[in-house]
């Protein structure tokens, strides 16, 4: 029998290593191409007792910090940088909410629409399809307010026809009266393009139901008054059984700045003092009641809780749910 002593074994191993080092390197036969610009997840589904809620992304927005926080822009950039957020520009998600009560399918806000504001928006219809729905399936569209990134997505790229053929549109009567008012152009910067908002409201008018805060628009879906961002801004409470969720609308838009410093003015608030008062009241309610919150502009999918921290608040994203 051939016996391999220790010295022979070491020599053989050294020779093998040397031969391997001299051998040409053969590339791996299997190659996985990078996925590049393939879409990330575009919808996310959770259950609130018996109600099914689906977040459907319309894409993202980006603004300079000066646009969002004015004189506090440099402070905001420093805060965002310290929390590992990109400060130039500041990104905001657009998280529309689809509520399935079992009897009604209700879309809360409709995004920007295609080719109307920034190229990174207008994904709602395609992402609805990915989630298993067509525009004709939507029974109601509830608008928290009529800013471009909440209303303009109800119509096509030319603002000529509605995209939800069967839907009833629901909005605050105070909000609609403001946008239809004769002195509107004196109250808004040109970038808001009030003409396009008015065009979309006119398109919706044959099927537009005006409500007052406190109205229940579908079983378990109730509005409440949160003015300041716009005069008729409303937020939404969804409840089923013992579970509930608060939808912010645009009461808060930044997961760091608006929570740690709710007293800082926000550039898109039309009534800044009222916006600050409303923001602090909303955050205080969410923290005190420990209620699940859904945010339109926070990182996708935008679910989390609010806790008090120092003189402000902190946003705690909810755990990801893999099944409903």
PDB file of N, CA, C and O in Angstrom, residues 234-286:
ATOM      1  N   UNK A 234     -58.225  68.121   4.452  1.00  0.00           N
ATOM      2  CA  UNK A 234     -58.785  67.150   5.391  1.00  0.00           C
ATOM      3  C   UNK A 234     -57.842  65.957   5.504  1.00  0.00           C
ATOM      4  O   UNK A 234     -57.105  65.635   4.573  1.00  0.00           O
ATOM      5  N   UNK A 235     -57.856  65.333   6.666  1.00  0.00           N
ATOM      6  CA  UNK A 235     -57.164  64.066   6.865  1.00  0.00           C
ATOM      7  C   UNK A 235     -58.214  62.987   7.061  1.00  0.00           C
ATOM      8  O   UNK A 235     -59.412  63.267   7.105  1.00  0.00           O
ATOM      9  N   UNK A 236     -57.773  61.740   7.186  1.00  0.00           N
ATOM     10  CA  UNK A 236     -58.711  60.623   7.140  1.00  0.00           C
ATOM     11  C   UNK A 236     -58.427  59.648   8.283  1.00  0.00           C
ATOM     12  O   UNK A 236     -57.265  59.350   8.584  1.00  0.00           O
ATOM     13  N   UNK A 237     -59.477  59.164   8.894  1.00  0.00           N
ATOM     14  CA  UNK A 237     -59.387  58.088   9.882  1.00  0.00           C
ATOM     15  C   UNK A 237     -60.075  56.854   9.309  1.00  0.00           C
ATOM     16  O   UNK A 237     -61.225  56.923   8.868  1.00  0.00           O
ATOM     17  N   UNK A 238     -59.372  55.737   9.302  1.00  0.00           N
ATOM     18  CA  UNK A 238     -59.937  54.469   8.865  1.00  0.00           C
ATOM     19  C   UNK A 238     -60.016  53.558  10.080  1.00  0.00           C
ATOM     20  O   UNK A 238     -59.029  53.402  10.811  1.00  0.00           O
ATOM     21  N   UNK A 239     -61.171  52.973  10.315  1.00  0.00           N
ATOM     22  CA  UNK A 239     -61.329  52.104  11.476  1.00  0.00           C
ATOM     23  C   UNK A 239     -62.128  50.864  11.106  1.00  0.00           C
ATOM     24  O   UNK A 239     -63.037  50.907  10.272  1.00  0.00           O
ATOM     25  N   UNK A 240     -61.746  49.761  11.746  1.00  0.00           N
ATOM     26  CA  UNK A 240     -62.458  48.499  11.571  1.00  0.00           C
ATOM     27  C   UNK A 240     -62.248  47.672  12.828  1.00  0.00           C
ATOM     28  O   UNK A 240     -61.098  47.421  13.218  1.00  0.00           O
ATOM     29  N   UNK A 241     -63.344  47.291  13.480  1.00  0.00           N
ATOM     30  CA  UNK A 241     -63.214  46.594  14.742  1.00  0.00           C
ATOM     31  C   UNK A 241     -62.507  47.467  15.758  1.00  0.00           C
ATOM     32  O   UNK A 241     -62.863  48.624  15.958  1.00  0.00           O
ATOM     33  N   UNK A 242     -61.437  46.930  16.353  1.00  0.00           N
ATOM     34  CA  UNK A 242     -60.664  47.703  17.326  1.00  0.00           C
ATOM     35  C   UNK A 242     -59.445  48.366  16.706  1.00  0.00           C
ATOM     36  O   UNK A 242     -58.635  48.974  17.422  1.00  0.00           O
ATOM     37  N   UNK A 243     -59.272  48.248  15.420  1.00  0.00           N
ATOM     38  CA  UNK A 243     -58.085  48.784  14.764  1.00  0.00           C
ATOM     39  C   UNK A 243     -58.416  50.081  14.031  1.00  0.00           C
ATOM     40  O   UNK A 243     -59.518  50.256  13.493  1.00  0.00           O
ATOM     41  N   UNK A 244     -57.432  50.994  14.007  1.00  0.00           N
ATOM     42  CA  UNK A 244     -57.624  52.253  13.297  1.00  0.00           C
ATOM     43  C   UNK A 244     -56.305  52.761  12.730  1.00  0.00           C
ATOM     44  O   UNK A 244     -55.220  52.345  13.140  1.00  0.00           O
ATOM     45  N   UNK A 245     -56.430  53.659  11.791  1.00  0.00           N
ATOM     46  CA  UNK A 245     -55.275  54.265  11.122  1.00  0.00           C
ATOM     47  C   UNK A 245     -55.619  55.709  10.794  1.00  0.00           C
ATOM     48  O   UNK A 245     -56.751  56.015  10.412  1.00  0.00           O
ATOM     49  N   UNK A 246     -54.637  56.595  10.945  1.00  0.00           N
ATOM     50  CA  UNK A 246     -54.795  57.990  10.554  1.00  0.00           C
ATOM     51  C   UNK A 246     -53.977  58.266   9.310  1.00  0.00           C
ATOM     52  O   UNK A 246     -52.807  57.891   9.238  1.00  0.00           O
ATOM     53  N   UNK A 247     -54.584  58.919   8.330  1.00  0.00           N
ATOM     54  CA  UNK A 247     -53.891  59.312   7.106  1.00  0.00           C
ATOM     55  C   UNK A 247     -53.576  60.803   7.178  1.00  0.00           C
ATOM     56  O   UNK A 247     -54.480  61.626   7.371  1.00  0.00           O
ATOM     57  N   UNK A 248     -52.309  61.139   6.976  1.00  0.00           N
ATOM     58  CA  UNK A 248     -51.861  62.509   7.207  1.00  0.00           C
ATOM     59  C   UNK A 248     -52.312  63.495   6.144  1.00  0.00           C
ATOM     60  O   UNK A 248     -52.495  64.674   6.441  1.00  0.00           O
ATOM     61  N   UNK A 249     -52.471  63.035   4.873  1.00  0.00           N
ATOM     62  CA  UNK A 249     -52.496  64.022   3.804  1.00  0.00           C
ATOM     63  C   UNK A 249     -51.153  64.731   3.815  1.00  0.00           C
ATOM     64  O   UNK A 249     -50.101  64.095   3.935  1.00  0.00           O
ATOM     65  N   UNK A 250     -51.156  66.061   3.751  1.00  0.00           N
ATOM     66  CA  UNK A 250     -49.907  66.821   3.780  1.00  0.00           C
ATOM     67  C   UNK A 250     -49.695  67.568   5.100  1.00  0.00           C
ATOM     68  O   UNK A 250     -49.003  68.586   5.136  1.00  0.00           O
ATOM     69  N   UNK A 251     -50.262  67.052   6.172  1.00  0.00           N
ATOM     70  CA  UNK A 251     -50.007  67.653   7.490  1.00  0.00           C
ATOM     71  C   UNK A 251     -48.531  67.525   7.837  1.00  0.00           C
ATOM     72  O   UNK A 251     -47.915  68.438   8.392  1.00  0.00           O
ATOM     73  N   UNK A 252     -47.938  66.372   7.519  1.00  0.00           N
ATOM     74  CA  UNK A 252     -46.486  66.174   7.641  1.00  0.00           C
ATOM     75  C   UNK A 252     -45.970  65.633   6.320  1.00  0.00           C
ATOM     76  O   UNK A 252     -46.658  64.872   5.643  1.00  0.00           O
ATOM     77  N   UNK A 253     -44.747  66.029   5.955  1.00  0.00           N
ATOM     78  CA  UNK A 253     -44.195  65.569   4.679  1.00  0.00           C
ATOM     79  C   UNK A 253     -42.772  65.030   4.795  1.00  0.00           C
ATOM     80  O   UNK A 253     -42.288  64.380   3.872  1.00  0.00           O
ATOM     81  N   UNK A 254     -42.086  65.281   5.903  1.00  0.00           N
ATOM     82  CA  UNK A 254     -40.702  64.839   6.042  1.00  0.00           C
ATOM     83  C   UNK A 254     -40.513  64.043   7.314  1.00  0.00           C
ATOM     84  O   UNK A 254     -40.899  64.498   8.393  1.00  0.00           O
ATOM     85  N   UNK A 255     -39.921  62.841   7.196  1.00  0.00           N
ATOM     86  CA  UNK A 255     -39.833  61.956   8.351  1.00  0.00           C
ATOM     87  C   UNK A 255     -38.875  62.467   9.421  1.00  0.00           C
ATOM     88  O   UNK A 255     -38.895  61.978  10.542  1.00  0.00           O
ATOM     89  N   UNK A 256     -38.043  63.420   9.115  1.00  0.00           N
ATOM     90  CA  UNK A 256     -37.155  63.989  10.121  1.00  0.00           C
ATOM     91  C   UNK A 256     -37.578  65.402  10.505  1.00  0.00           C
ATOM     92  O   UNK A 256     -37.920  65.680  11.652  1.00  0.00           O
ATOM     93  N   UNK A 257     -37.606  66.297   9.548  1.00  0.00           N
ATOM     94  CA  UNK A 257     -37.808  67.721   9.843  1.00  0.00           C
ATOM     95  C   UNK A 257     -39.168  67.993  10.475  1.00  0.00           C
ATOM     96  O   UNK A 257     -39.266  68.639  11.531  1.00  0.00           O
ATOM     97  N   UNK A 258     -40.250  67.518   9.842  1.00  0.00           N
ATOM     98  CA  UNK A 258     -41.578  67.828  10.365  1.00  0.00           C
ATOM     99  C   UNK A 258     -41.855  67.212  11.722  1.00  0.00           C
ATOM    100  O   UNK A 258     -42.720  67.688  12.465  1.00  0.00           O
ATOM    101  N   UNK A 259     -41.147  66.145  12.066  1.00  0.00           N
ATOM    102  CA  UNK A 259     -41.374  65.491  13.358  1.00  0.00           C
ATOM    103  C   UNK A 259     -40.533  66.121  14.466  1.00  0.00           C
ATOM    104  O   UNK A 259     -41.037  66.430  15.538  1.00  0.00           O
ATOM    105  N   UNK A 260     -39.251  66.305  14.188  1.00  0.00           N
ATOM    106  CA  UNK A 260     -38.383  66.885  15.207  1.00  0.00           C
ATOM    107  C   UNK A 260     -38.640  68.374  15.392  1.00  0.00           C
ATOM    108  O   UNK A 260     -38.456  68.916  16.480  1.00  0.00           O
ATOM    109  N   UNK A 261     -39.069  69.036  14.300  1.00  0.00           N
ATOM    110  CA  UNK A 261     -39.340  70.476  14.376  1.00  0.00           C
ATOM    111  C   UNK A 261     -40.671  70.805  13.708  1.00  0.00           C
ATOM    112  O   UNK A 261     -40.716  71.478  12.668  1.00  0.00           O
ATOM    113  N   UNK A 262     -41.766  70.382  14.300  1.00  0.00           N
ATOM    114  CA  UNK A 262     -43.074  70.682  13.706  1.00  0.00           C
ATOM    115  C   UNK A 262     -43.390  72.167  13.687  1.00  0.00           C
ATOM    116  O   UNK A 262     -44.271  72.606  12.953  1.00  0.00           O
ATOM    117  N   UNK A 263     -42.630  72.940  14.478  1.00  0.00           N
ATOM    118  CA  UNK A 263     -42.868  74.386  14.538  1.00  0.00           C
ATOM    119  C   UNK A 263     -42.212  75.137  13.383  1.00  0.00           C
ATOM    120  O   UNK A 263     -42.479  76.329  13.189  1.00  0.00           O
ATOM    121  N   UNK A 264     -41.368  74.483  12.605  1.00  0.00           N
ATOM    122  CA  UNK A 264     -40.745  75.147  11.462  1.00  0.00           C
ATOM    123  C   UNK A 264     -41.774  75.351  10.353  1.00  0.00           C
ATOM    124  O   UNK A 264     -42.547  74.433  10.017  1.00  0.00           O
ATOM    125  N   UNK A 265     -41.788  76.534   9.737  1.00  0.00           N
ATOM    126  CA  UNK A 265     -42.730  76.770   8.630  1.00  0.00           C
ATOM    127  C   UNK A 265     -42.457  75.827   7.456  1.00  0.00           C
ATOM    128  O   UNK A 265     -41.301  75.504   7.161  1.00  0.00           O
ATOM    129  N   UNK A 266     -43.517  75.409   6.803  1.00  0.00           N
ATOM    130  CA  UNK A 266     -43.408  74.553   5.626  1.00  0.00           C
ATOM    131  C   UNK A 266     -43.807  75.363   4.399  1.00  0.00           C
ATOM    132  O   UNK A 266     -44.848  76.020   4.383  1.00  0.00           O
ATOM    133  N   UNK A 267     -42.973  75.319   3.365  1.00  0.00           N
ATOM    134  CA  UNK A 267     -43.105  76.218   2.230  1.00  0.00           C
ATOM    135  C   UNK A 267     -44.394  76.120   1.442  1.00  0.00           C
ATOM    136  O   UNK A 267     -44.810  77.089   0.811  1.00  0.00           O
ATOM    137  N   UNK A 268     -45.053  74.976   1.446  1.00  0.00           N
ATOM    138  CA  UNK A 268     -46.281  74.812   0.676  1.00  0.00           C
ATOM    139  C   UNK A 268     -47.537  75.071   1.502  1.00  0.00           C
ATOM    140  O   UNK A 268     -48.643  74.969   0.973  1.00  0.00           O
ATOM    141  N   UNK A 269     -47.380  75.381   2.791  1.00  0.00           N
ATOM    142  CA  UNK A 269     -48.552  75.726   3.606  1.00  0.00           C
ATOM    143  C   UNK A 269     -49.037  77.122   3.232  1.00  0.00           C
ATOM    144  O   UNK A 269     -48.273  78.096   3.304  1.00  0.00           O
ATOM    145  N   UNK A 270     -50.297  77.239   2.869  1.00  0.00           N
ATOM    146  CA  UNK A 270     -50.839  78.547   2.487  1.00  0.00           C
ATOM    147  C   UNK A 270     -51.083  79.432   3.707  1.00  0.00           C
ATOM    148  O   UNK A 270     -50.978  80.651   3.621  1.00  0.00           O
ATOM    149  N   UNK A 271     -51.432  78.832   4.816  1.00  0.00           N
ATOM    150  CA  UNK A 271     -51.585  79.560   6.076  1.00  0.00           C
ATOM    151  C   UNK A 271     -50.566  78.955   7.044  1.00  0.00           C
ATOM    152  O   UNK A 271     -50.834  77.942   7.696  1.00  0.00           O
ATOM    153  N   UNK A 272     -49.391  79.569   7.129  1.00  0.00           N
ATOM    154  CA  UNK A 272     -48.287  78.972   7.880  1.00  0.00           C
ATOM    155  C   UNK A 272     -48.607  78.801   9.364  1.00  0.00           C
ATOM    156  O   UNK A 272     -48.403  77.706   9.919  1.00  0.00           O
ATOM    157  N   UNK A 273     -49.092  79.827  10.082  1.00  0.00           N
ATOM    158  CA  UNK A 273     -49.403  79.618  11.505  1.00  0.00           C
ATOM    159  C   UNK A 273     -50.434  78.512  11.726  1.00  0.00           C
ATOM    160  O   UNK A 273     -50.294  77.700  12.649  1.00  0.00           O
ATOM    161  N   UNK A 274     -51.457  78.470  10.878  1.00  0.00           N
ATOM    162  CA  UNK A 274     -52.462  77.427  11.016  1.00  0.00           C
ATOM    163  C   UNK A 274     -51.869  76.057  10.687  1.00  0.00           C
ATOM    164  O   UNK A 274     -52.183  75.049  11.342  1.00  0.00           O
ATOM    165  N   UNK A 275     -50.976  76.007   9.696  1.00  0.00           N
ATOM    166  CA  UNK A 275     -50.324  74.746   9.342  1.00  0.00           C
ATOM    167  C   UNK A 275     -49.507  74.188  10.504  1.00  0.00           C
ATOM    168  O   UNK A 275     -49.524  72.980  10.758  1.00  0.00           O
ATOM    169  N   UNK A 276     -48.781  75.057  11.186  1.00  0.00           N
ATOM    170  CA  UNK A 276     -47.984  74.626  12.347  1.00  0.00           C
ATOM    171  C   UNK A 276     -48.898  74.118  13.452  1.00  0.00           C
ATOM    172  O   UNK A 276     -48.651  73.053  14.047  1.00  0.00           O
ATOM    173  N   UNK A 277     -49.958  74.855  13.738  1.00  0.00           N
ATOM    174  CA  UNK A 277     -50.901  74.451  14.792  1.00  0.00           C
ATOM    175  C   UNK A 277     -51.522  73.091  14.472  1.00  0.00           C
ATOM    176  O   UNK A 277     -51.619  72.212  15.337  1.00  0.00           O
ATOM    177  N   UNK A 278     -51.928  72.911  13.224  1.00  0.00           N
ATOM    178  CA  UNK A 278     -52.550  71.652  12.811  1.00  0.00           C
ATOM    179  C   UNK A 278     -51.558  70.495  12.885  1.00  0.00           C
ATOM    180  O   UNK A 278     -51.892  69.396  13.344  1.00  0.00           O
ATOM    181  N   UNK A 279     -50.333  70.743  12.426  1.00  0.00           N
ATOM    182  CA  UNK A 279     -49.311  69.688  12.441  1.00  0.00           C
ATOM    183  C   UNK A 279     -49.031  69.206  13.864  1.00  0.00           C
ATOM    184  O   UNK A 279     -48.962  67.995  14.135  1.00  0.00           O
ATOM    185  N   UNK A 280     -48.889  70.151  14.786  1.00  0.00           N
ATOM    186  CA  UNK A 280     -48.587  69.781  16.163  1.00  0.00           C
ATOM    187  C   UNK A 280     -49.769  69.050  16.808  1.00  0.00           C
ATOM    188  O   UNK A 280     -49.580  68.087  17.570  1.00  0.00           O
ATOM    189  N   UNK A 281     -50.984  69.453  16.476  1.00  0.00           N
ATOM    190  CA  UNK A 281     -52.168  68.784  17.022  1.00  0.00           C
ATOM    191  C   UNK A 281     -52.283  67.360  16.483  1.00  0.00           C
ATOM    192  O   UNK A 281     -52.614  66.421  17.229  1.00  0.00           O
ATOM    193  N   UNK A 282     -52.005  67.187  15.191  1.00  0.00           N
ATOM    194  CA  UNK A 282     -52.076  65.853  14.588  1.00  0.00           C
ATOM    195  C   UNK A 282     -51.035  64.930  15.217  1.00  0.00           C
ATOM    196  O   UNK A 282     -51.345  63.788  15.601  1.00  0.00           O
ATOM    197  N   UNK A 283     -49.798  65.399  15.323  1.00  0.00           N
ATOM    198  CA  UNK A 283     -48.732  64.575  15.888  1.00  0.00           C
ATOM    199  C   UNK A 283     -49.010  64.245  17.345  1.00  0.00           C
ATOM    200  O   UNK A 283     -48.752  63.121  17.802  1.00  0.00           O
ATOM    201  N   UNK A 284     -49.545  65.208  18.088  1.00  0.00           N
ATOM    202  CA  UNK A 284     -49.862  64.969  19.489  1.00  0.00           C
ATOM    203  C   UNK A 284     -50.948  63.910  19.619  1.00  0.00           C
ATOM    204  O   UNK A 284     -50.874  63.025  20.482  1.00  0.00           O
ATOM    205  N   UNK A 285     -51.946  63.980  18.762  1.00  0.00           N
ATOM    206  CA  UNK A 285     -53.026  62.980  18.778  1.00  0.00           C
ATOM    207  C   UNK A 285     -52.487  61.594  18.452  1.00  0.00           C
ATOM    208  O   UNK A 285     -52.808  60.617  19.136  1.00  0.00           O
ATOM    209  N   UNK A 286     -51.673  61.501  17.408  1.00  0.00           N
ATOM    210  CA  UNK A 286     -51.135  60.209  16.989  1.00  0.00           C
ATOM    211  C   UNK A 286     -50.252  59.601  18.079  1.00  0.00           C
ATOM    212  O   UNK A 286     -50.295  58.386  18.321  1.00  0.00           O
TER     213      UNK A 286
END
